[in-house]
Short mmCIF file of C-alpha atoms in Angstrom, two decimals:
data_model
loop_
_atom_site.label_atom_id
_atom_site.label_comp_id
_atom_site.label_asym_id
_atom_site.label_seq_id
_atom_site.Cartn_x
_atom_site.Cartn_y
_atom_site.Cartn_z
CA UNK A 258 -12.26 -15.80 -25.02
CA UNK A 259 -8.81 -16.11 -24.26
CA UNK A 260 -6.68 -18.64 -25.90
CA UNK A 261 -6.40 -22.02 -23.98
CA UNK A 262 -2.91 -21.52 -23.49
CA UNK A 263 -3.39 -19.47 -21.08
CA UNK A 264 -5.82 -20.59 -18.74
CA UNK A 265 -3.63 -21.72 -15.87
CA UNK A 266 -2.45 -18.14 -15.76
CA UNK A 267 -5.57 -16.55 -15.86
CA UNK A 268 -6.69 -18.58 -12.99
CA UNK A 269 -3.22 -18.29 -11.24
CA UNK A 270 -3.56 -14.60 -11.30
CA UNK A 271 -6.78 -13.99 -10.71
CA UNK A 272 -6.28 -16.58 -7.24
CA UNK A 273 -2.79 -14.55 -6.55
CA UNK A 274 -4.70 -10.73 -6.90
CA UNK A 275 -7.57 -11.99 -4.74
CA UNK A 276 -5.00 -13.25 -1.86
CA UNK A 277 -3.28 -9.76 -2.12
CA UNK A 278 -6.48 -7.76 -2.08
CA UNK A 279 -7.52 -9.49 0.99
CA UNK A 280 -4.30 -9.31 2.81
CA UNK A 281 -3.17 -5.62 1.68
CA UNK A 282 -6.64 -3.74 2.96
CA UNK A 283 -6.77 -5.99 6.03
CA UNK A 284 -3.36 -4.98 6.89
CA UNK A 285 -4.63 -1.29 5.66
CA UNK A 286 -7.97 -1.40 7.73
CA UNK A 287 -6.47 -3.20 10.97
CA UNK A 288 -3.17 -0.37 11.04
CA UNK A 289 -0.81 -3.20 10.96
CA UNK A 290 2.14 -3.26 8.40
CA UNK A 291 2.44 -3.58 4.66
CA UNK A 292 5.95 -3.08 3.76
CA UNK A 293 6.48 -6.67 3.71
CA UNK A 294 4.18 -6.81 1.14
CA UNK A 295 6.81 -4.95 -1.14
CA UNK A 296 10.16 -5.64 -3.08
CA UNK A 297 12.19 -3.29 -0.79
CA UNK A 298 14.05 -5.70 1.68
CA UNK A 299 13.42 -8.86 0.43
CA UNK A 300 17.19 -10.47 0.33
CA UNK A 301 16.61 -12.21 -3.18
CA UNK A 302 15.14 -9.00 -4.61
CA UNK A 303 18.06 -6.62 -3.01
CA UNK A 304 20.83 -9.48 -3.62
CA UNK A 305 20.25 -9.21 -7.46
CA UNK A 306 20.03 -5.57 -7.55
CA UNK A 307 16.21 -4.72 -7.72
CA UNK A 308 15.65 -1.10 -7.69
CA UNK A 309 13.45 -0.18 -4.73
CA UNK A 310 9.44 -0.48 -5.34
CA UNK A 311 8.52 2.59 -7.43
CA UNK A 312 5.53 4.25 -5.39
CA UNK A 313 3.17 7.22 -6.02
CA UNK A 314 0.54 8.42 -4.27
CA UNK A 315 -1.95 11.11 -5.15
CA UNK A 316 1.25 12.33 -7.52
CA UNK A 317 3.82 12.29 -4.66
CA UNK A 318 6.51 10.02 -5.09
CA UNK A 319 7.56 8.35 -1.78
CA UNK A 320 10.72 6.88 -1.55
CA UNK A 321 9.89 3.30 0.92
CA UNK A 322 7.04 1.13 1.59
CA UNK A 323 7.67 2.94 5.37
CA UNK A 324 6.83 6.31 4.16
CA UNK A 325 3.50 5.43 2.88
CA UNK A 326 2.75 3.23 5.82
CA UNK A 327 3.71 7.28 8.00
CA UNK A 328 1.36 8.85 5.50
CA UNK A 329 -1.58 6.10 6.07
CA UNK A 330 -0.95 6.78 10.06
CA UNK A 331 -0.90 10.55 9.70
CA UNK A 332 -4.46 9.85 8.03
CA UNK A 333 -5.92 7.99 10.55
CA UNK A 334 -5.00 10.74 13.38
CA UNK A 335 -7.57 12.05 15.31
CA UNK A 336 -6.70 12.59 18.90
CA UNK A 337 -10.09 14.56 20.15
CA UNK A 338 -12.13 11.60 18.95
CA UNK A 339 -13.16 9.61 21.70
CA UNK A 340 -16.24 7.66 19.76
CA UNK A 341 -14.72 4.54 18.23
CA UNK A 342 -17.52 4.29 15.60
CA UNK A 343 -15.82 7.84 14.57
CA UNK A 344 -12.25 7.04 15.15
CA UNK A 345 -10.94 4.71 11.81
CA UNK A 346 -10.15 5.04 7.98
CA UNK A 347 -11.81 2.20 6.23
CA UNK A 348 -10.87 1.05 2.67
CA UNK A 349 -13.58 -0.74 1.23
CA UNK A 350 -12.90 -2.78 -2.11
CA UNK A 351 -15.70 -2.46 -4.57
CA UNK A 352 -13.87 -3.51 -7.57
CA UNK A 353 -10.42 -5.08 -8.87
CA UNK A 354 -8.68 -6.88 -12.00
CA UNK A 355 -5.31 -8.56 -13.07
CA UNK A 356 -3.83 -9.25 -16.08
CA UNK A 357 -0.06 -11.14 -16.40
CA UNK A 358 2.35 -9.25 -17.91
CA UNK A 359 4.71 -11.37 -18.22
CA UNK A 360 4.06 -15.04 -17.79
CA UNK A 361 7.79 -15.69 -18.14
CA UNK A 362 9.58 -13.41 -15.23
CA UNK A 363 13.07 -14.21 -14.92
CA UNK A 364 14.79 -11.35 -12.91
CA UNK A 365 16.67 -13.17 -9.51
CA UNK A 366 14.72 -16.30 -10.06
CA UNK A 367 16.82 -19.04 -8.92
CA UNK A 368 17.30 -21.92 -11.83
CA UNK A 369 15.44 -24.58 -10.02
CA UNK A 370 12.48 -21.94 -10.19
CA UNK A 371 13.40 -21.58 -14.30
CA UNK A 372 13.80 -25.27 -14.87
CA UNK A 373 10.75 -26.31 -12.68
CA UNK A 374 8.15 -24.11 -13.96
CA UNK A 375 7.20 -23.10 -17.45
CA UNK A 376 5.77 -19.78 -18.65
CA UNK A 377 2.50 -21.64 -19.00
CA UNK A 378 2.33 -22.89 -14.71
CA UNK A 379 0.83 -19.79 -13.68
CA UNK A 380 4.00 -18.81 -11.28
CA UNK A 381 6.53 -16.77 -12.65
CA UNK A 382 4.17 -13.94 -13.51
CA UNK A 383 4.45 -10.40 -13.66
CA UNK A 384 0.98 -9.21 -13.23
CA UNK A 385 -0.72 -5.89 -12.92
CA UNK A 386 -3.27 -5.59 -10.60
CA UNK A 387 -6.27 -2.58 -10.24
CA UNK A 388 -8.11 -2.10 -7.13
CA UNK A 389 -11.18 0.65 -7.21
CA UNK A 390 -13.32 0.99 -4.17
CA UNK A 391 -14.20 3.76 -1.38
CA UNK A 392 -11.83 5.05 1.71
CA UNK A 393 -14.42 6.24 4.12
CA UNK A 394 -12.97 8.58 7.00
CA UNK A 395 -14.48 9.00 10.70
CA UNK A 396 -16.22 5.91 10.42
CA UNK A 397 -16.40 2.07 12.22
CA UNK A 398 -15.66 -1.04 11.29
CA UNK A 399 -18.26 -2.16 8.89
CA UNK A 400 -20.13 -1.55 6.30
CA UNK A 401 -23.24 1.06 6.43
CA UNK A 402 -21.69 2.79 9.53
CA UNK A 403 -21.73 6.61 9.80
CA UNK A 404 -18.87 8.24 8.05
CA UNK A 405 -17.22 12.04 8.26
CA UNK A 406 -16.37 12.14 4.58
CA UNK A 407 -15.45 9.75 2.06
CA UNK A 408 -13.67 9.86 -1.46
CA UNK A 409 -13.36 6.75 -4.08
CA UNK A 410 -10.15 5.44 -4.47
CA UNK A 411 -7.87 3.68 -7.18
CA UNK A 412 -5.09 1.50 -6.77
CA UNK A 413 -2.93 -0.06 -9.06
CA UNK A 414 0.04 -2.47 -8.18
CA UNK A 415 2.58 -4.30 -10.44
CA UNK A 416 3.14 -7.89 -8.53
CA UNK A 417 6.42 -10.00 -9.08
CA UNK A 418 7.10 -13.27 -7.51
CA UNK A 419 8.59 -13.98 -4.43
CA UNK A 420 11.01 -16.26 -5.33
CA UNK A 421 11.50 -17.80 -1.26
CA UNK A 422 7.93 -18.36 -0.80
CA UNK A 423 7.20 -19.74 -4.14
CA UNK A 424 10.35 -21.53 -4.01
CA UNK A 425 9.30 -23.60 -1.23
CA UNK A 426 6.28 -25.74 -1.33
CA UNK A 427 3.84 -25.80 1.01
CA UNK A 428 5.04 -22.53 2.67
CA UNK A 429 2.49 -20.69 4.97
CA UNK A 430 4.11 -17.61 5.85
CA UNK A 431 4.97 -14.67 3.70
CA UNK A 432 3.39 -13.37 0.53
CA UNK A 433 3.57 -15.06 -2.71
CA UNK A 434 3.72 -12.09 -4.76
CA UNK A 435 5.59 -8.25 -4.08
CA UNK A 436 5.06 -5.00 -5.05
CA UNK A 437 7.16 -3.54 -7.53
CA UNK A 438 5.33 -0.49 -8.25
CA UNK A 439 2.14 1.47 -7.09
CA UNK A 440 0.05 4.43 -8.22
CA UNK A 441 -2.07 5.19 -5.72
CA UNK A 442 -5.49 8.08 -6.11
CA UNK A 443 -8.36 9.44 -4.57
CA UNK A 444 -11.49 11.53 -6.23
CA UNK B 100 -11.12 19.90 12.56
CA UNK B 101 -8.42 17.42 11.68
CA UNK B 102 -8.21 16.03 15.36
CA UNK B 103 -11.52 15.17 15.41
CA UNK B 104 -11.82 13.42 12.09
CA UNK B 105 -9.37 11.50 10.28
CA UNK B 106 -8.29 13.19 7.22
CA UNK B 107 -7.84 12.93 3.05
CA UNK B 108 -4.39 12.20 1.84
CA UNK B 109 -3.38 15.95 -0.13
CA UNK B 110 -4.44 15.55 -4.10
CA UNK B 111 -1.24 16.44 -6.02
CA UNK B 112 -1.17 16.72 -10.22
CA UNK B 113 -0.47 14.34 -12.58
CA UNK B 114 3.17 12.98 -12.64
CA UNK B 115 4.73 11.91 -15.44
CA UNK B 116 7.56 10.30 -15.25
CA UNK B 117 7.35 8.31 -18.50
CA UNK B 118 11.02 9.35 -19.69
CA UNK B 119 12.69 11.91 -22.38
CA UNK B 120 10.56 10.76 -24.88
CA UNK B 121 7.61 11.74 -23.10
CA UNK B 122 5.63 8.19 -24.79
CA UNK B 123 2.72 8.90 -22.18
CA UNK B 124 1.64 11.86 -23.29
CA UNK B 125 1.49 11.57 -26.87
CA UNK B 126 0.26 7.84 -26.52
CA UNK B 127 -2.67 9.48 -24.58
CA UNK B 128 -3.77 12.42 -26.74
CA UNK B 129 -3.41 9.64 -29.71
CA UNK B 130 -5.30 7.07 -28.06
CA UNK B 131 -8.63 9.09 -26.53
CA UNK B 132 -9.16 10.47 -29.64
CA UNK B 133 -9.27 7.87 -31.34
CA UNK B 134 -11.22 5.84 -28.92
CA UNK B 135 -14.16 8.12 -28.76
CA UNK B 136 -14.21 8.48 -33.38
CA UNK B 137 -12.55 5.09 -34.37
CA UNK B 138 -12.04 2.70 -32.25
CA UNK B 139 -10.89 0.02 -35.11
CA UNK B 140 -8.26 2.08 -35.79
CA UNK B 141 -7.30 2.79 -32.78
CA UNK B 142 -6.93 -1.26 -31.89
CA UNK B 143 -5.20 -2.30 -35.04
CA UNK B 144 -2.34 0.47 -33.85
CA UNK B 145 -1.46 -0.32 -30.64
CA UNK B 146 -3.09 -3.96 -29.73
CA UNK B 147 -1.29 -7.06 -31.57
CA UNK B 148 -2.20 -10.58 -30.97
CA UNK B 149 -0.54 -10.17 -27.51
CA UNK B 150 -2.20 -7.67 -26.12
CA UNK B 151 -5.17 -8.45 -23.17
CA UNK B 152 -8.07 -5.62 -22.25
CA UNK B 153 -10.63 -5.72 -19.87
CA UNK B 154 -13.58 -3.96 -18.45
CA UNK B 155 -14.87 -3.96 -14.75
CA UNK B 156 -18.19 -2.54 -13.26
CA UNK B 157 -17.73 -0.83 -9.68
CA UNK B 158 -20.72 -3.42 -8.62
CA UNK B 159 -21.53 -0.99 -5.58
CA UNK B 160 -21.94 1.99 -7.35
CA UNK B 161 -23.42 1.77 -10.99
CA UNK B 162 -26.38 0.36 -10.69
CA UNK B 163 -26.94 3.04 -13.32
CA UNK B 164 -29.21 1.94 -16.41
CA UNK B 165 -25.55 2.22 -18.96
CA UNK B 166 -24.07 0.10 -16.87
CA UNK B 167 -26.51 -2.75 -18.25
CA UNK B 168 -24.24 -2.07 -22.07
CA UNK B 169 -21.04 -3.20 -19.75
CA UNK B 170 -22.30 -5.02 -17.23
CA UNK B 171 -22.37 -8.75 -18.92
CA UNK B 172 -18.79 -8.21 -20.17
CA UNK B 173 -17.41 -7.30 -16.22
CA UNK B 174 -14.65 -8.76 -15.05
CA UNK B 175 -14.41 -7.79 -11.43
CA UNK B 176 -13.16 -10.66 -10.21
CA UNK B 177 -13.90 -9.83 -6.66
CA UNK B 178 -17.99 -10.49 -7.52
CA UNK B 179 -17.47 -13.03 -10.13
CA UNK B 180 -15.11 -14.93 -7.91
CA UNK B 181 -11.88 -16.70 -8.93
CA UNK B 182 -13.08 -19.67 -10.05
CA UNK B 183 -16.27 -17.95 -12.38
CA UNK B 184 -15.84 -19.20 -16.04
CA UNK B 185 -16.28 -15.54 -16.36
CA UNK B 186 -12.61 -14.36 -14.93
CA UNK B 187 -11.12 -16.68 -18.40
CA UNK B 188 -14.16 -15.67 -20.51
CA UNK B 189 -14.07 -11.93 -19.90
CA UNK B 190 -10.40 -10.87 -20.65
CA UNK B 191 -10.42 -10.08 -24.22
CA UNK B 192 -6.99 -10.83 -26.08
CA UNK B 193 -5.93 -9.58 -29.68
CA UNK B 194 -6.76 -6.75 -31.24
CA UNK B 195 -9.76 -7.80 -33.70
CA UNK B 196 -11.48 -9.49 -30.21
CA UNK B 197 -10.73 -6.19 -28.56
CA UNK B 198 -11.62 -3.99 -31.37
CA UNK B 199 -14.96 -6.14 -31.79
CA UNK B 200 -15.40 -5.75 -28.10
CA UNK B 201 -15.49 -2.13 -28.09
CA UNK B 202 -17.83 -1.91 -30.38
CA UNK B 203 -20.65 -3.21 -28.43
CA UNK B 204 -19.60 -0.30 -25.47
CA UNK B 205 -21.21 2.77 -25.33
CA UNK B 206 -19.75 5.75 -27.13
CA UNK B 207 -17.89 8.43 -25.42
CA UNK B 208 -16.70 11.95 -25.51
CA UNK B 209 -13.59 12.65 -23.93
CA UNK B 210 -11.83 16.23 -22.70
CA UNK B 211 -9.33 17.30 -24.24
CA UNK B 212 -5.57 16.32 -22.97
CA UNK B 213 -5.25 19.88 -22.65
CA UNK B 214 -7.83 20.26 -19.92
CA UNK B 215 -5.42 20.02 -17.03
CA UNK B 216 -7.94 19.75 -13.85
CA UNK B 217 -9.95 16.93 -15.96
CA UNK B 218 -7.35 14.66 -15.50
CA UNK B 219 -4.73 12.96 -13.53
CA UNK B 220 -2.56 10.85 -14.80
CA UNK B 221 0.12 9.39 -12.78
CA UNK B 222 3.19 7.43 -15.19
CA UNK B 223 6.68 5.49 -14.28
CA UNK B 224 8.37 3.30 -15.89
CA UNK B 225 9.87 0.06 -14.55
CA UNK B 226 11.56 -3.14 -15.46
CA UNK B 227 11.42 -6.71 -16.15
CA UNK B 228 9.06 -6.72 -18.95
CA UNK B 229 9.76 -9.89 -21.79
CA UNK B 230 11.51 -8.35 -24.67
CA UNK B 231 9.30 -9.10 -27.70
CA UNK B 232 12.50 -10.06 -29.64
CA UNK B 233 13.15 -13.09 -27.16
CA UNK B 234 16.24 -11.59 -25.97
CA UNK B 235 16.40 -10.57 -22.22
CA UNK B 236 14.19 -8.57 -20.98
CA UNK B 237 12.38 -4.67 -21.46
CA UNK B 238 11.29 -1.50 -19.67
CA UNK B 239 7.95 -1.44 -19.46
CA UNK B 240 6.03 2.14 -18.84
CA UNK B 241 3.17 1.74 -16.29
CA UNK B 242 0.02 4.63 -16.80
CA UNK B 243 -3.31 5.21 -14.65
CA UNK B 244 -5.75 7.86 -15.55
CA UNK B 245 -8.38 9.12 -13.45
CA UNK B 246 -10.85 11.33 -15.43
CA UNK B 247 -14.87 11.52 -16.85
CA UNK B 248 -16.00 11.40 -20.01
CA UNK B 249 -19.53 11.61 -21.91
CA UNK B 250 -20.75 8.30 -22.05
CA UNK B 251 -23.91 8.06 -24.92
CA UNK B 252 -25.97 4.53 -25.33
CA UNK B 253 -27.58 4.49 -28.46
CA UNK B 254 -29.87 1.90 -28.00
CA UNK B 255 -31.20 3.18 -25.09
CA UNK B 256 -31.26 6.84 -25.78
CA UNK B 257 -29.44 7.56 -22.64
CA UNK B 258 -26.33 9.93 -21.82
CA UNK B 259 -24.46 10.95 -18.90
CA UNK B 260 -20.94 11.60 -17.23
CA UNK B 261 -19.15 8.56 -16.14
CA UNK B 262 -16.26 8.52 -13.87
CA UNK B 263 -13.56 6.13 -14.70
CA UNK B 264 -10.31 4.78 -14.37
CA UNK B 265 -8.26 3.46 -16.95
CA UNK B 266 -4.60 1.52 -16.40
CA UNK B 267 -2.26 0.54 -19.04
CA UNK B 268 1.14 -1.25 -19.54
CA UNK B 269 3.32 -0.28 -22.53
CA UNK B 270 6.06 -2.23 -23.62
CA UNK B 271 8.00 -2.39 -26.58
CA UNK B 272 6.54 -3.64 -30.20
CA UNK B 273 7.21 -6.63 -32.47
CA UNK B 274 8.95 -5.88 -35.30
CA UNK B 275 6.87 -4.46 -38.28
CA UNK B 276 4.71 -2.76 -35.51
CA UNK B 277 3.43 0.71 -36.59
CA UNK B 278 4.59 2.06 -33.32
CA UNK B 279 7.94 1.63 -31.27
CA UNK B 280 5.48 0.84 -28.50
CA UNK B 281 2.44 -1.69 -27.84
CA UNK B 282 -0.49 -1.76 -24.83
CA UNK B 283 0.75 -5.33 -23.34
CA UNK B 284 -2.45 -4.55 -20.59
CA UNK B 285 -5.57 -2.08 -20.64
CA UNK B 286 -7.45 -2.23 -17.84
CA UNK B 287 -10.89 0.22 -17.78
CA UNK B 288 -12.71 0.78 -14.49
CA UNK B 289 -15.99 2.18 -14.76
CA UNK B 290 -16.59 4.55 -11.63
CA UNK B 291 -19.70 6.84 -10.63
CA UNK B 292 -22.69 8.14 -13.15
CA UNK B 293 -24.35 10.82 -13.14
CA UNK B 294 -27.11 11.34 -16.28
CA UNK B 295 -27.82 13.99 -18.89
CA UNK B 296 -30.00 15.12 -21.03
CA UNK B 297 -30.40 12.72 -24.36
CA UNK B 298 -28.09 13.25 -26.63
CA UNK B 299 -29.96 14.82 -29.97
CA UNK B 300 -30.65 12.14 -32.41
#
């Protein structure tokens, strides 16, 4: 029942957290990178002073998108293992949300960007975004295999724009939206 | 053992970094109380005509007969889809549609704040929030909260322990606000269930 007003943001965000689920916990499952994925490096972001993505996981606060990428390789270690159905960390998502936060986000936008799109477009959102699903460990690639031990996990992301992508239509590479800030848990 | 399986990340406590005024914990004790005995009151507080809340049902994993109190009001947008009338129909803005809302969700019973090991709550602030004023723009303090609670459906005479998750943005109030501070986001994950013995009438 939300006001009309804001319907091209609801389905703006709701389209931008589903592209960033499916990217981030690909990236996660397949051991490739995520920092791109964050704040930390991109030129517009650093240019105008940004202070580096604020990340926490499981209560420790790490200081660069790189140091949680060392921590997610440091999980997946298991030398001995020589079964590949036993060998990998998979995140499943079970679960996720997003609600803007701010439908007008200014900070380092470029005035084109300001002039061109009101808060009501659905672009220059600030948006908070909850993942909950299951991290299974000693497992394979799919769903239903065997697993060593698993915990549920809880992720939560705020997601700013990335004013070069969005800044250039019909641009294919690079991801719309950037992490800010994460909390990160297990139980 | 390690090398042969991959292994947990270490669990750390709760950190709070929510800033001198320590906002998250006393929001927190404030709000959990009040949203287990009066949940009106509670959303005419903190919610104004801004402020967005919804619920989503870990589809996998509570297939648990409560769930069927939560499970029409869902919004996980990864099973409803993007494009679901649902994903506009579910989020809940205002307080009175909030307030209304929680009325139709089970009743809870939550531990106390005090009960270190039945919680973890994880806090930071961070910037670029709207400033409700018009002028520039606010720090905003980001919470999640990872803890059970009693969960009790009247209707259907069931109880049990649900695990959940809980997220919230904070920003600064209107003027006229009762509190320096508003929920601009409330986000409630409903996790595992386990049931109980019935509640006594």
């Amino acid at each position: 029942m939300a006001a009309s007003a804001h319907e091209t943001n609801i389905r703006c965000s709701a389209e931008a957290a589903k592209n960033f689920v499916d990217w981030y916990y690909r990236q996660v499952n397949e051991a490739k990178p995520i920092a791109q994925g964050y704040v930390n490096g991109n030129a517009t972001y650093d240019r105008a002073g940004h202070a580096p993505a604020d990340i926490c996981i499981n209560g420790l606060v790490v200081a660069t998108p790189q140091e949680w990428e060392k921590l997610l390789e440091q999980q997946r270690q298991c030398p001995k293992q020589t079964d590949p159905n036993q060998k990998l960390v998979r995140y499943d998502v079970e679960v996720f949300d997003c609600h803007v936060i701010n439908p007008d986000y200014r900070f380092a936008a470029p005035q084109k960007m300001l002039d061109l799109h009101a808060p009501t477009d659905g672009v220059r959102m600030m948006m908070m975004l909850t993942v909950g699903g299951t991290v299974y460990f000693g497992t394979g690639r799919n769903k239903g295999d065997g697993y060593f031990a698993k915990e549920r996990f809880q992720d939560v992301f705020i997601l700013v724009p990335n004013w070069d992508v969005l800044g250039k239509p019909g641009a294919k590479v690079g991801r719309k939206y950037l992490v800010a800030s994460q909390i990160y848990r297990t139980f | 053992l390690a090398a042969w399986f991959p292994t947990p990340l270490p669990r750390l406590p709760s950190n709070l970094r929510d800033g001198e005024n320590n906002i998250a914990s006393t929001f927190l004790r404030g709000f959990f109380s009040l949203f287990d005995h009066d949940r009106a009151a509670l959303a005419a507080q903190f919610y104004d005509a801004d402020s967005w809340f919804s619920v989503s049902v870990d589809a996998d994993h509570n297939r648990d007969p409560i769930s069927q109190s939560y499970i029409k009001y869902s919004r996980n947008i990864g099973e409803l889809g993007v494009r679901n009338p649902g994903t506009q129909q579910r989020l809940f803005m205002g307080g009175p549609l909030i307030s209304e809302l929680w009325t139709l969700l089970p009743a809870t019973r939550h531990a106390s704040l005090d009960q270190l090991d039945q919680w973890k709550i994880d806090c930071h602030t961070f910037p670029g929030l709207a400033d409700p004023s018009g002028q520039g723009s606010a720090i905003g303090l980001m919470i999640n909260i990872v803890s059970q609670s009693e969960e009790v459906d009247v209707r259907q005479q069931l109880a049990g322990i649900r695990t959940f998750s809980r997220t919230f943005v904070l920003g600064p109030s209107k003027p006229g606000a009762p509190h320096p501070y508003r929920v601009v986001s409330d986000q409630l994950t409903l996790r595992d269930w386990t049931p109980q013995a019935p509640a006594p009438a």
